[in-house]
DNA sequence: TTGTATGCGTTATCAG
DNA sequence: CTGATAACGCATACAA
């Protein structure tokens, strides 16, 4: 029963010291009641909890506790792109599924961060957020600066699909092998006139045909590696870059590629399933049959809307597993255990969107 | 040039005090150099920065700064379900898109949290995380406890689609009107024998037919309101609950509903588009034509994979806008400005999956 | 089992 | 423009 004379209650929020005083115990005892790090007599505990309730004390201030403990229980997950990328790209959502799963098991909170150079001045960043570790997604050269920030802070870092330094812990895909396998598949079908629709080259995300000079400027590692693998098989392949991984971008690139003309490719290798779906749509628009008139392959192995009866020929990547592996690596790093980089493999899947090329018909 | 005799460098990380001492300035001056909160002579600044570089000081410890400032720059976004729900449910991803957008504009980091009763003991929670505000998604009665925690901490809270208390700031949909509109549409088409496939009733997510008694136990607000609206039009509608919002769950419910028998409904109202897609698939499995043999309506207005040529009759909800509104509400609350609850409206969309019922044929 | 003393690393305030 | 001082709220080592 709260007395009516409580009007003198201090305006500032109660601290654990206030609670201890009200309960007639020492601050350390009160602290232990809340942390449970040591046994406390039942009666004492009740007295402390009672005093806390009375004072409206809701538990230790996490900021102070975090300062004292030296840990915050928070792991940053940093994207290079707009944060929405994490929610609208099916491959990233699958990866986040695995990642949040593993981090939850570790008992860590997930702080979503964008590696934004012109963020609000007081916004949390990899350099300034109260985090215990960081996971960098799609680390391109531009992100290297952030990587250095994190490492300067001596925080554990895991890089997914990125161009990290030598000794950064990386979770990677066998992009080169998988893309090469797709290219060889198409080559084996007798295609010689092949085009590539790539993911963005860099954060500028410029669209359109790319000549050797522009290809040399690619900074996004995934784009670069997958492209190199295809060009190892088809050195003269026409290269068109998309502005992102979406059906619409694929459609734009596909229209460019499949326009009337002798130079029309007989096969298109897209660097993502969404792009491939867009290319197929462009083919249908142009009155071309897939795979009779043009073969199309993707990359990722996600299920795509609007493909109709087609089953995409693609490289199926273990996206959820990729995220989970990153989370588990963070857990090991945080526990001070040794952890090594991991390389996951894709599975080639032959669908109905690739067929014999001119040479084999 | 670092001398080789630096072996005496202290093992512990440098603090701003160390930097200040090395630079021959006071701690407050060094602090200001990093925060930029006050003008500092160029020469002094350089001296401080130089000393910092020398000592490997990477800027103020965010934990200490956060304690001192009383703010962390972090906003929690809490889900009741598994965190993967945020990434695999298209409605939630759209909402997160808007939310992260608005919070980024505010300069706040986003901490993903699951309102998990049996989380790791030291895991961050709504009660213990170093946050400045919280957004609760789909606040059910079980989550009410967490709501109380947050409010006890006197943190600003915004609740999206939840059963919050009187004075919580809420962002809501006109679920009742929208669901009612769908029901009236189907009723107007002459359907009398109608079934409902609902979202989960509660966190148990039990599947299957529900009688009055079970219906009375629904705790998920969205499920409850949308169902009530339909039952206002079709009081005797058969009710089947799904275990989640997915095509697979819709398929399971659809099979149950469309099994051979006289009691087969002529129209099915699903509480989400994904569920509706599953029901349509079940209908096709059973050799039924949509909408000739059975009409199907959904809810959400997302694009769904595998619907073929169908365009779903549904209520299109402004999911992105919902998230953005929540983010903006947080911004206002944090700025101490007045903010009011918001009610967003859905748009009825008549597709090709609903048609005349027996009475009108 | 409980209490005492100390410092975690910073920044706001105010005086110079 | 710079410096001295005083918290911020807590958890731990150690002693009792």
XYZ file of C-alpha atoms (C1' of nucleotides) in Angstrom:
754
model
C 0.000 0.000 0.000
C 1.552 3.206 -1.131
C 1.113 6.011 1.316
C -0.329 9.293 0.226
C 2.682 11.148 1.501
C 4.864 9.808 -1.267
C 4.780 13.128 -3.017
C 8.425 13.528 -2.146
C 9.398 10.653 -4.389
C 12.424 11.738 -6.397
C 11.754 12.850 -9.903
C 14.705 11.024 -11.351
C 14.369 7.347 -11.994
C 15.294 5.003 -9.198
C 18.652 3.290 -9.387
C 19.717 0.043 -7.894
C 21.274 2.024 -5.082
C 17.914 3.533 -4.224
C 16.354 0.106 -4.223
C 19.085 -1.270 -1.991
C 18.677 1.572 0.439
C 14.911 1.152 0.548
C 15.300 -2.569 1.101
C 17.949 -2.055 3.718
C 20.605 -4.032 1.873
C 23.803 -3.157 0.110
C 23.896 -2.297 -3.587
C 25.824 -5.437 -4.353
C 23.159 -7.598 -2.813
C 20.479 -5.847 -4.785
C 22.546 -6.261 -7.914
C 22.865 -9.962 -7.324
C 19.126 -10.282 -6.833
C 18.638 -9.026 -10.371
C 21.528 -10.778 -12.041
C 21.142 -14.072 -10.211
C 24.909 -14.459 -10.279
C 25.017 -15.539 -6.672
C 22.619 -17.079 -4.187
C 20.537 -14.718 -2.097
C 18.334 -15.555 0.874
C 14.709 -15.780 -0.125
C 13.637 -13.202 2.418
C 16.267 -10.725 1.266
C 15.306 -11.264 -2.327
C 11.681 -10.555 -1.599
C 12.541 -7.435 0.277
C 14.606 -6.161 -2.628
C 11.990 -7.018 -5.213
C 9.363 -5.379 -3.071
C 11.373 -2.216 -2.763
C 11.976 -2.246 -6.499
C 8.285 -2.513 -7.211
C 7.585 0.233 -4.752
C 10.050 2.541 -6.439
C 9.070 1.618 -9.943
C 12.521 0.223 -10.581
C 12.459 -1.940 -13.673
C 15.820 -3.595 -13.504
C 19.388 -2.602 -14.160
C 19.966 0.093 -16.759
C 21.287 -1.794 -19.756
C 23.652 1.000 -20.684
C 25.370 0.968 -17.341
C 25.385 -2.792 -17.157
C 26.832 -2.984 -20.605
C 29.592 -0.534 -19.738
C 30.469 -2.426 -16.625
C 30.338 -5.847 -18.261
C 32.093 -4.791 -21.404
C 29.540 -6.564 -23.560
C 26.201 -5.564 -24.986
C 24.795 -8.834 -26.270
C 24.275 -7.272 -29.662
C 25.660 -8.392 -32.996
C 25.578 -6.063 -35.981
C 24.501 -7.276 -39.383
C 25.645 -4.750 -41.932
C 24.432 -4.349 -45.477
C 26.046 -2.266 -48.101
C 22.802 -1.414 -49.759
C 19.622 0.035 -48.518
C 18.278 -1.987 -45.622
C 15.234 -2.881 -47.630
C 17.542 -5.074 -49.646
C 17.535 -7.395 -46.693
C 13.808 -7.722 -46.902
C 13.019 -7.706 -50.585
C 15.735 -9.916 -52.023
C 14.696 -13.536 -51.564
C 18.262 -14.773 -51.299
C 19.021 -12.297 -48.552
C 15.831 -13.062 -46.681
C 16.690 -16.735 -46.725
C 20.151 -15.942 -45.482
C 18.794 -13.719 -42.733
C 16.521 -16.554 -41.765
C 19.498 -18.773 -41.024
C 21.500 -15.964 -39.503
C 18.874 -14.739 -37.065
C 18.253 -18.316 -36.116
C 21.854 -18.962 -35.205
C 22.279 -15.647 -33.438
C 19.124 -16.193 -31.414
C 20.501 -19.522 -30.283
C 23.552 -17.631 -29.170
C 21.343 -15.287 -27.193
C 22.417 -12.258 -29.147
C 20.302 -9.428 -30.446
C 20.572 -8.487 -34.103
C 21.279 -4.873 -34.972
C 20.532 -4.116 -38.597
C 22.954 -1.594 -39.972
C 23.546 -0.006 -43.287
C 27.081 0.873 -44.161
C 26.088 4.353 -45.154
C 28.751 7.018 -45.571
C 26.272 9.859 -45.288
C 24.152 8.586 -42.465
C 22.838 10.874 -39.772
C 25.824 12.012 -37.693
C 24.612 10.354 -34.515
C 23.350 7.209 -36.177
C 24.907 3.994 -35.006
C 27.531 2.635 -37.353
C 29.940 -0.242 -37.367
C 32.433 2.154 -35.853
C 30.170 3.451 -33.138
C 27.427 0.972 -32.293
C 27.473 -0.869 -28.980
C 28.081 -4.279 -30.507
C 30.047 -7.370 -29.562
C 30.652 -8.592 -33.099
C 29.706 -7.861 -36.682
C 28.560 -9.720 -39.757
C 29.223 -7.942 -43.038
C 27.063 -8.863 -46.001
C 28.410 -8.534 -49.509
C 31.543 -6.728 -48.501
C 32.770 -4.722 -51.461
C 35.834 -2.508 -51.535
C 33.745 0.407 -50.365
C 32.885 -1.580 -47.312
C 36.509 -2.318 -46.626
C 36.748 0.912 -44.710
C 34.046 -0.255 -42.378
C 35.786 -3.560 -42.022
C 38.867 -1.731 -40.865
C 36.785 0.219 -38.364
C 35.467 -2.937 -36.849
C 38.814 -4.620 -36.722
C 40.384 -1.551 -35.169
C 37.841 -1.995 -32.416
C 39.096 -5.568 -32.149
C 35.626 -6.935 -32.594
C 35.077 -10.358 -34.104
C 33.968 -10.061 -37.730
C 32.469 -12.482 -40.171
C 32.158 -11.556 -43.816
C 29.564 -13.148 -46.058
C 30.288 -13.129 -49.760
C 32.780 -10.375 -49.547
C 36.092 -9.089 -50.589
C 37.544 -9.143 -47.117
C 41.155 -9.019 -46.162
C 43.384 -12.015 -45.702
C 42.566 -12.912 -42.187
C 38.895 -12.056 -42.025
C 36.616 -14.973 -41.370
C 34.633 -15.511 -44.536
C 31.538 -17.451 -45.473
C 31.542 -17.952 -49.178
C 29.953 -19.718 -52.059
C 31.764 -21.559 -54.814
C 30.538 -18.889 -57.190
C 33.246 -19.553 -59.731
C 32.620 -23.266 -59.959
C 28.861 -22.937 -59.979
C 28.806 -20.246 -62.642
C 31.336 -22.205 -64.653
C 29.190 -25.292 -64.445
C 26.205 -23.388 -65.819
C 28.322 -22.010 -68.624
C 29.669 -25.431 -69.491
C 26.166 -26.857 -69.451
C 25.055 -24.270 -71.975
C 28.208 -24.784 -73.986
C 27.626 -28.492 -73.991
C 24.170 -27.904 -75.411
C 25.783 -26.369 -78.437
C 25.324 -22.680 -77.750
C 27.997 -20.395 -79.020
C 26.316 -17.054 -79.106
C 25.763 -16.365 -75.420
C 24.990 -13.257 -73.396
C 25.306 -12.549 -69.689
C 22.991 -10.450 -67.543
C 24.932 -9.491 -64.466
C 24.125 -8.187 -61.033
C 25.151 -4.566 -60.433
C 28.811 -3.784 -60.990
C 29.051 -1.467 -58.019
C 26.995 0.795 -55.837
C 26.307 3.054 -58.813
C 24.227 0.261 -60.309
C 24.473 1.524 -63.816
C 22.497 -0.467 -66.370
C 23.322 -1.592 -69.847
C 25.927 -3.004 -72.179
C 29.397 -3.205 -70.755
C 32.615 -3.167 -72.723
C 35.952 -4.447 -71.514
C 36.756 -1.146 -69.900
C 33.608 -1.109 -67.845
C 33.928 -4.756 -66.966
C 37.311 -3.976 -65.531
C 35.690 -1.582 -63.081
C 33.451 -4.133 -61.366
C 33.813 -3.906 -57.631
C 31.064 -6.226 -56.420
C 32.839 -9.515 -55.817
C 29.920 -11.801 -56.614
C 29.253 -10.074 -59.906
C 32.883 -10.222 -60.845
C 33.527 -13.835 -60.020
C 30.389 -15.205 -61.619
C 31.147 -13.217 -64.732
C 34.749 -14.338 -64.941
C 33.660 -17.937 -64.743
C 31.293 -17.518 -67.681
C 33.800 -15.617 -69.751
C 36.300 -18.387 -69.236
C 33.935 -20.491 -71.338
C 32.516 -17.759 -73.563
C 35.195 -15.067 -73.842
C 33.183 -13.056 -76.330
C 29.879 -13.122 -74.503
C 27.940 -9.922 -74.598
C 27.631 -8.484 -71.100
C 24.694 -6.437 -69.886
C 24.559 -5.217 -66.326
C 21.323 -4.894 -64.398
C 20.547 -2.263 -61.809
C 19.632 -4.812 -59.188
C 18.350 -8.335 -58.716
C 14.734 -8.232 -59.746
C 12.392 -9.440 -62.438
C 11.951 -5.913 -63.721
C 15.662 -5.431 -64.128
C 15.868 -8.753 -65.906
C 13.085 -7.660 -68.206
C 14.927 -4.480 -69.109
C 18.140 -6.336 -69.799
C 16.267 -9.043 -71.685
C 14.576 -6.524 -73.977
C 17.941 -5.049 -74.796
C 19.434 -8.443 -75.497
C 16.581 -10.003 -77.419
C 15.734 -7.104 -79.660
C 15.342 -7.951 -83.345
C 18.646 -8.446 -85.046
C 21.197 -10.961 -86.118
C 23.193 -10.535 -83.013
C 20.523 -12.070 -80.809
C 22.060 -14.632 -78.467
C 20.789 -18.195 -78.387
C 21.377 -18.464 -74.680
C 21.338 -15.992 -71.801
C 23.070 -16.606 -68.499
C 21.596 -14.414 -65.792
C 23.383 -13.946 -62.504
C 20.240 -14.412 -60.461
C 16.964 -16.275 -60.804
C 14.988 -13.064 -60.640
C 16.956 -11.637 -63.518
C 16.468 -14.872 -65.431
C 12.723 -14.670 -64.893
C 12.767 -11.175 -66.333
C 14.727 -12.361 -69.346
C 12.213 -15.129 -69.944
C 9.443 -12.598 -69.783
C 11.285 -10.452 -72.309
C 11.651 -13.470 -74.563
C 7.944 -14.157 -74.409
C 7.249 -10.526 -75.183
C 9.438 -10.825 -78.247
C 7.587 -13.935 -79.362
C 10.504 -16.209 -78.642
C 10.034 -19.642 -77.143
C 12.102 -20.807 -74.203
C 14.120 -22.941 -74.587
C 13.481 -23.585 -78.314
C 14.486 -20.114 -79.493
C 16.528 -19.003 -76.548
C 17.871 -20.814 -73.502
C 17.929 -19.043 -70.159
C 19.706 -19.973 -66.952
C 19.707 -18.262 -63.578
C 21.538 -18.471 -60.303
C 20.331 -18.973 -56.720
C 17.687 -21.652 -56.817
C 14.958 -19.619 -55.257
C 11.362 -20.005 -56.281
C 10.318 -17.233 -58.580
C 6.935 -15.783 -59.210
C 5.477 -15.770 -62.672
C 7.617 -18.365 -64.358
C 4.553 -20.303 -65.337
C 5.341 -23.898 -66.107
C 9.047 -23.263 -66.548
C 11.573 -24.754 -64.209
C 14.647 -22.612 -64.272
C 18.027 -24.128 -64.981
C 20.114 -22.703 -62.192
C 22.711 -23.173 -59.483
C 20.951 -23.761 -56.197
C 22.783 -22.032 -53.402
C 22.384 -22.955 -49.730
C 21.267 -19.487 -48.690
C 19.810 -20.370 -45.307
C 22.858 -22.422 -44.518
C 25.069 -19.509 -45.440
C 23.404 -17.362 -42.824
C 23.460 -20.064 -40.242
C 27.143 -20.723 -40.822
C 27.860 -17.044 -40.287
C 25.907 -17.024 -37.054
C 27.705 -20.063 -35.799
C 31.047 -18.579 -36.711
C 30.198 -15.491 -34.678
C 29.288 -17.708 -31.765
C 32.636 -19.447 -31.906
C 34.559 -16.228 -32.238
C 32.732 -14.769 -29.272
C 33.490 -17.858 -27.250
C 37.144 -17.467 -28.106
C 37.159 -20.740 -29.970
C 39.021 -21.157 -33.225
C 36.929 -20.664 -36.324
C 37.786 -21.035 -39.958
C 36.383 -19.608 -43.148
C 33.729 -21.713 -44.785
C 33.058 -22.355 -48.426
C 29.627 -23.644 -49.316
C 28.792 -25.337 -52.561
C 25.933 -24.831 -54.959
C 24.002 -27.606 -56.654
C 23.465 -27.535 -60.378
C 19.838 -27.986 -61.316
C 18.843 -28.606 -64.895
C 15.408 -27.223 -65.558
C 13.287 -26.748 -68.629
C 14.620 -23.371 -69.656
C 17.756 -24.560 -71.375
C 17.831 -26.693 -74.493
C 19.981 -27.598 -77.476
C 21.663 -24.778 -79.304
C 21.945 -24.303 -83.061
C 24.960 -26.580 -83.339
C 23.018 -29.526 -81.889
C 19.668 -29.080 -83.484
C 57.173 5.689 -37.487
C 56.574 3.574 -34.484
C 59.664 2.868 -32.473
C 60.669 -0.669 -31.693
C 60.757 0.072 -28.012
C 57.007 0.313 -27.802
C 56.820 -2.965 -25.947
C 55.708 -1.043 -22.898
C 52.449 -0.060 -24.569
C 49.650 -0.808 -22.132
C 47.754 -3.998 -22.747
C 44.373 -2.478 -22.054
C 42.751 -0.457 -24.768
C 43.430 3.229 -24.795
C 40.738 5.514 -23.425
C 39.986 9.066 -24.282
C 41.858 10.039 -21.138
C 44.995 8.347 -22.443
C 44.619 10.156 -25.721
C 44.114 13.480 -23.986
C 47.185 12.936 -21.855
C 49.286 11.964 -24.851
C 48.072 15.013 -26.732
C 48.613 17.259 -23.782
C 45.000 18.402 -23.583
C 42.175 17.823 -21.165
C 39.783 14.900 -21.533
C 36.942 17.243 -22.270
C 38.785 18.775 -25.174
C 39.610 15.381 -26.571
C 35.988 14.388 -26.197
C 34.863 17.425 -28.124
C 37.287 16.633 -30.921
C 35.471 13.349 -31.442
C 31.927 14.536 -30.889
C 32.258 17.809 -32.725
C 29.868 19.364 -30.226
C 32.014 22.448 -29.872
C 34.626 24.238 -31.939
C 38.238 23.194 -31.466
C 41.360 24.867 -32.806
C 42.676 23.080 -35.848
C 46.100 22.568 -34.299
C 44.632 21.072 -31.141
C 42.402 18.804 -33.142
C 45.314 17.482 -35.138
C 47.310 16.851 -32.032
C 44.473 14.846 -30.519
C 43.804 12.880 -33.663
C 47.489 12.162 -33.981
C 47.704 10.893 -30.450
C 44.636 8.759 -31.024
C 46.136 7.182 -34.100
C 49.356 6.567 -32.230
C 47.547 4.811 -29.415
C 45.194 2.881 -31.653
C 42.240 4.675 -30.161
C 39.225 4.166 -32.379
C 36.812 6.648 -30.889
C 34.630 6.828 -27.823
C 33.384 3.563 -26.390
C 29.740 3.461 -27.366
C 28.741 1.853 -24.088
C 30.213 4.610 -22.015
C 28.941 7.292 -24.327
C 25.517 5.756 -24.240
C 25.522 5.652 -20.449
C 26.582 9.220 -20.214
C 24.225 10.509 -22.882
C 21.298 8.435 -21.738
C 20.507 7.366 -25.284
C 21.728 4.566 -27.480
C 20.366 5.476 -30.891
C 18.736 2.074 -31.144
C 15.090 1.241 -31.664
C 13.823 -2.267 -31.003
C 11.486 -4.001 -33.409
C 9.919 -6.914 -31.609
C 8.169 -9.884 -33.114
C 6.117 -12.373 -31.263
C 7.079 -15.197 -33.515
C 10.340 -16.559 -34.644
C 12.472 -13.832 -36.163
C 12.387 -15.585 -39.479
C 8.795 -14.465 -39.661
C 10.138 -11.035 -40.401
C 11.953 -12.361 -43.413
C 9.717 -15.031 -44.855
C 6.280 -13.463 -44.628
C 5.864 -11.102 -47.581
C 3.549 -8.789 -45.690
C 6.053 -8.438 -42.882
C 8.957 -7.903 -45.229
C 7.055 -5.121 -46.936
C 6.288 -3.599 -43.596
C 9.902 -3.860 -42.487
C 10.865 -2.175 -45.698
C 8.877 0.897 -44.746
C 9.885 0.715 -41.130
C 13.622 0.464 -41.658
C 13.334 3.256 -44.146
C 11.695 5.611 -41.688
C 13.990 4.651 -38.835
C 17.069 5.145 -40.970
C 15.863 8.633 -41.788
C 15.645 9.173 -38.078
C 19.222 8.037 -37.703
C 18.300 5.113 -35.519
C 19.601 1.586 -35.625
C 17.134 -1.270 -35.742
C 17.459 -4.018 -33.167
C 15.509 -7.114 -34.136
C 14.074 -8.800 -31.096
C 11.898 -11.762 -30.469
C 9.593 -11.590 -27.538
C 10.708 -14.938 -26.290
C 9.855 -15.995 -22.758
C 12.534 -18.664 -22.653
C 15.333 -16.822 -24.326
C 18.910 -17.148 -23.180
C 19.149 -15.484 -19.766
C 21.549 -12.808 -20.917
C 19.892 -12.221 -24.246
C 18.670 -8.716 -24.876
C 14.946 -8.329 -24.420
C 12.483 -5.504 -24.476
C 13.058 -5.254 -20.756
C 16.822 -5.259 -20.915
C 18.090 -4.046 -24.266
C 19.806 -0.673 -24.563
C 17.074 0.893 -26.658
C 15.490 4.324 -26.938
C 12.095 3.153 -28.157
C 10.285 0.034 -29.280
C 7.989 -1.077 -32.061
C 5.886 -4.124 -31.276
C 4.605 -6.166 -34.180
C 1.391 -8.134 -33.862
C 1.006 -7.562 -30.175
C -1.108 -10.357 -28.745
C -2.091 -10.769 -25.109
C 1.045 -12.762 -24.495
C 3.029 -9.806 -25.637
C 1.188 -7.529 -23.288
C 3.651 -8.401 -20.580
C 6.467 -7.130 -22.724
C 4.494 -4.012 -23.445
C 4.278 -3.392 -19.738
C 8.025 -3.903 -19.401
C 8.701 -1.287 -21.995
C 6.262 1.177 -20.577
C 7.645 0.650 -17.116
C 10.947 1.746 -18.565
C 9.105 4.800 -19.830
C 10.248 4.172 -23.353
C 8.182 5.352 -26.290
C 6.267 2.449 -27.810
C 4.424 1.988 -31.055
C 2.282 -1.072 -31.599
C 1.540 -2.380 -35.073
C -1.580 -4.487 -35.457
C -1.820 -5.300 -31.838
C -3.996 -5.609 -28.863
C -2.297 -2.826 -26.973
C -3.624 -0.964 -24.007
C -5.670 2.188 -24.137
C -2.952 4.711 -24.428
C -0.432 2.882 -26.550
C 0.267 4.436 -29.897
C -1.124 2.061 -32.469
C -0.774 1.636 -36.204
C -3.676 -0.388 -37.433
C -5.532 -1.617 -40.443
C -9.271 -1.470 -40.953
C -9.292 -5.249 -40.766
C -12.940 -5.413 -39.832
C -14.154 -3.269 -42.680
C -11.898 -4.890 -45.244
C -12.802 -8.426 -44.238
C -16.451 -7.451 -44.119
C -16.218 -6.026 -47.587
C -14.813 -9.281 -48.920
C -17.560 -11.217 -47.186
C -20.246 -8.957 -48.582
C -18.737 -9.264 -52.040
C -18.993 -13.028 -51.857
C -22.452 -12.800 -50.353
C -23.519 -10.500 -53.142
C -22.360 -13.088 -55.651
C -24.922 -15.466 -54.250
C -22.760 -17.680 -52.084
C -24.358 -19.061 -48.973
C -22.199 -22.006 -48.116
C -18.952 -20.327 -47.185
C -15.863 -21.419 -45.277
C -13.074 -19.419 -43.682
C -9.394 -20.330 -43.519
C -7.894 -18.307 -40.715
C -4.447 -17.304 -39.636
C -3.234 -18.992 -36.447
C -5.442 -18.525 -33.409
C -2.537 -18.114 -31.019
C 1.075 -19.022 -30.564
C 0.141 -22.704 -30.379
C -0.811 -22.525 -34.048
C -3.054 -25.530 -33.919
C -4.529 -26.522 -37.258
C -7.958 -27.670 -38.243
C -11.679 -27.249 -37.800
C -12.682 -24.916 -35.035
C -15.948 -25.008 -33.133
C -17.451 -22.135 -31.197
C -15.516 -23.056 -28.112
C -12.199 -22.928 -29.900
C -13.104 -19.792 -31.756
C -13.699 -18.147 -28.420
C -10.083 -18.812 -27.487
C -8.507 -16.810 -30.316
C -5.877 -14.465 -28.988
C -4.304 -13.130 -32.163
C -6.102 -9.855 -32.807
C -5.867 -9.896 -36.586
C -7.250 -13.410 -36.796
C -10.064 -12.581 -34.475
C -11.193 -9.352 -36.079
C -11.079 -10.600 -39.639
C -13.033 -13.669 -38.593
C -15.666 -11.713 -36.717
C -16.239 -9.545 -39.740
C -16.883 -12.554 -41.937
C -19.114 -14.236 -39.410
C -21.202 -11.121 -39.201
C -22.177 -11.911 -42.793
C -21.964 -15.690 -42.653
C -22.711 -16.707 -39.067
C -22.613 -20.404 -39.879
C -19.424 -20.401 -41.892
C -17.167 -23.354 -41.303
C -13.901 -22.217 -39.746
C -10.579 -23.917 -40.306
C -7.450 -22.521 -38.751
C -4.069 -22.699 -40.441
C -0.739 -23.123 -38.711
C 0.749 -20.067 -40.338
C 0.495 -17.865 -43.382
C 1.848 -19.918 -46.238
C 0.760 -21.669 -49.385
C 1.405 -25.016 -47.789
C -0.823 -24.252 -44.856
C -3.494 -23.069 -47.255
C -3.168 -26.292 -49.177
C -3.682 -28.337 -46.034
C -6.727 -26.340 -45.027
C -8.048 -26.409 -48.579
C -7.814 -30.177 -48.797
C -9.772 -30.463 -45.597
C -12.412 -28.071 -46.829
C -12.767 -29.296 -50.380
C -12.827 -32.995 -49.719
C -15.602 -34.916 -51.459
C -18.913 -34.437 -49.761
C -22.107 -32.518 -49.751
C -20.812 -30.057 -47.243
C -18.278 -28.591 -49.634
C -18.412 -24.801 -49.546
C -18.967 -22.804 -52.721
C -16.689 -20.044 -51.529
C -13.638 -19.897 -49.295
C -12.453 -16.741 -47.593
C -8.805 -17.048 -46.620
C -7.254 -14.606 -44.192
C -4.136 -14.138 -46.292
C -3.219 -14.307 -49.943
C -0.761 -17.107 -49.327
C -3.450 -19.186 -47.686
C -5.786 -18.392 -50.573
C -3.173 -19.563 -53.050
C -2.950 -22.836 -51.168
C -6.712 -23.228 -51.226
C -6.744 -22.652 -54.965
C -4.112 -25.295 -55.363
C -6.196 -27.678 -53.280
C -9.178 -26.928 -55.474
C -7.203 -27.731 -58.589
C -6.011 -30.947 -56.995
C -9.615 -31.883 -56.338
C -10.524 -31.167 -59.940
C -12.517 -28.091 -59.059
C -12.450 -24.994 -61.208
C -11.906 -21.562 -59.708
C -14.147 -19.626 -59.672
C -16.730 -21.799 -61.466
C -16.878 -24.524 -58.822
C -15.475 -22.638 -55.898
C -14.707 -18.993 -55.312
C -11.636 -18.042 -53.316
C -10.665 -14.717 -51.799
C -7.546 -13.728 -49.881
C -6.287 -10.822 -47.859
C -3.160 -8.641 -48.169
C -2.739 -7.851 -51.814
C 0.740 -9.249 -52.160
C 1.899 -10.958 -55.278
C 1.850 -14.679 -54.872
C 3.873 -17.304 -56.584
C 2.172 -20.063 -58.477
C -1.250 -18.603 -58.994
C -0.924 -19.019 -62.696
C -3.291 -16.794 -64.599
C -5.505 -16.138 -61.600
C -5.813 -12.712 -60.098
C -6.814 -13.078 -56.519
C -9.831 -11.256 -55.172
C -8.440 -9.677 -52.040
C -8.113 -6.682 -49.777
C -4.936 -4.837 -50.614
C -3.294 -3.549 -47.481
C -0.721 -0.736 -47.454
C 1.979 -2.830 -45.813
C 4.949 -0.619 -46.591
C 3.011 2.400 -45.465
C 2.181 0.645 -42.224
C 5.845 0.246 -41.428
C 6.684 3.750 -42.464
C 3.905 5.179 -40.325
C 5.265 3.295 -37.336
C 8.756 4.616 -37.944
C 7.507 8.145 -38.243
C 5.488 7.775 -35.083
C 8.615 6.672 -33.248
C 10.449 9.677 -34.584
C 7.766 12.011 -33.269
C 7.640 10.321 -29.898
C 11.402 10.531 -29.572
C 11.298 14.197 -30.459
C 8.717 14.745 -27.758
C 6.131 15.781 -30.297
C 2.537 14.687 -30.005
C 1.652 11.606 -32.000
C -1.644 9.883 -32.513
C -2.656 6.372 -33.434
C -3.131 5.769 -37.122
C -5.639 3.637 -38.920
C -4.808 2.677 -42.469
C -7.342 1.450 -44.965
C -7.278 -1.486 -47.339
C -8.460 -1.395 -50.914
C -10.855 -4.012 -52.187
C -9.646 -5.645 -55.370
C -11.914 -7.869 -57.387
C -9.908 -10.482 -59.195
C -10.761 -13.556 -61.209
C -10.999 -16.001 -58.346
C -14.498 -15.140 -57.228
C -17.607 -15.638 -59.305
C -21.360 -16.135 -59.037
C -22.592 -18.600 -56.466
C -25.326 -21.210 -56.903
C -28.079 -18.718 -56.193
C -27.031 -16.537 -59.131
C -26.104 -19.078 -61.691
C 25.391 -14.847 2.576
C 26.186 -9.778 2.754
C 28.695 -5.296 2.638
C 32.554 -1.946 1.053
C 35.082 0.196 -2.199
C 36.312 1.035 -6.727
C 36.343 2.030 -11.525
C 34.118 0.908 -16.282
C 34.888 5.451 -20.239
C 32.515 9.051 -21.241
C 30.392 13.831 -21.576
C 27.735 17.976 -19.592
C 28.424 21.982 -17.077
C 30.510 25.771 -16.027
C 34.294 28.680 -15.181
C 38.347 30.642 -17.166
C 38.574 28.025 -27.340
C 40.137 24.986 -23.216
C 40.180 22.780 -18.631
C 38.495 21.015 -13.988
C 34.926 18.532 -11.972
C 31.218 15.632 -11.372
C 28.187 12.449 -12.355
C 26.007 8.458 -15.554
C 24.325 3.355 -13.020
C 26.207 -0.583 -12.328
C 28.987 -5.195 -11.173
C 32.765 -7.138 -9.245
C 36.915 -8.325 -6.116
C 37.512 -8.735 -1.733
C 36.718 -8.609 3.045
C 33.659 -9.687 6.772
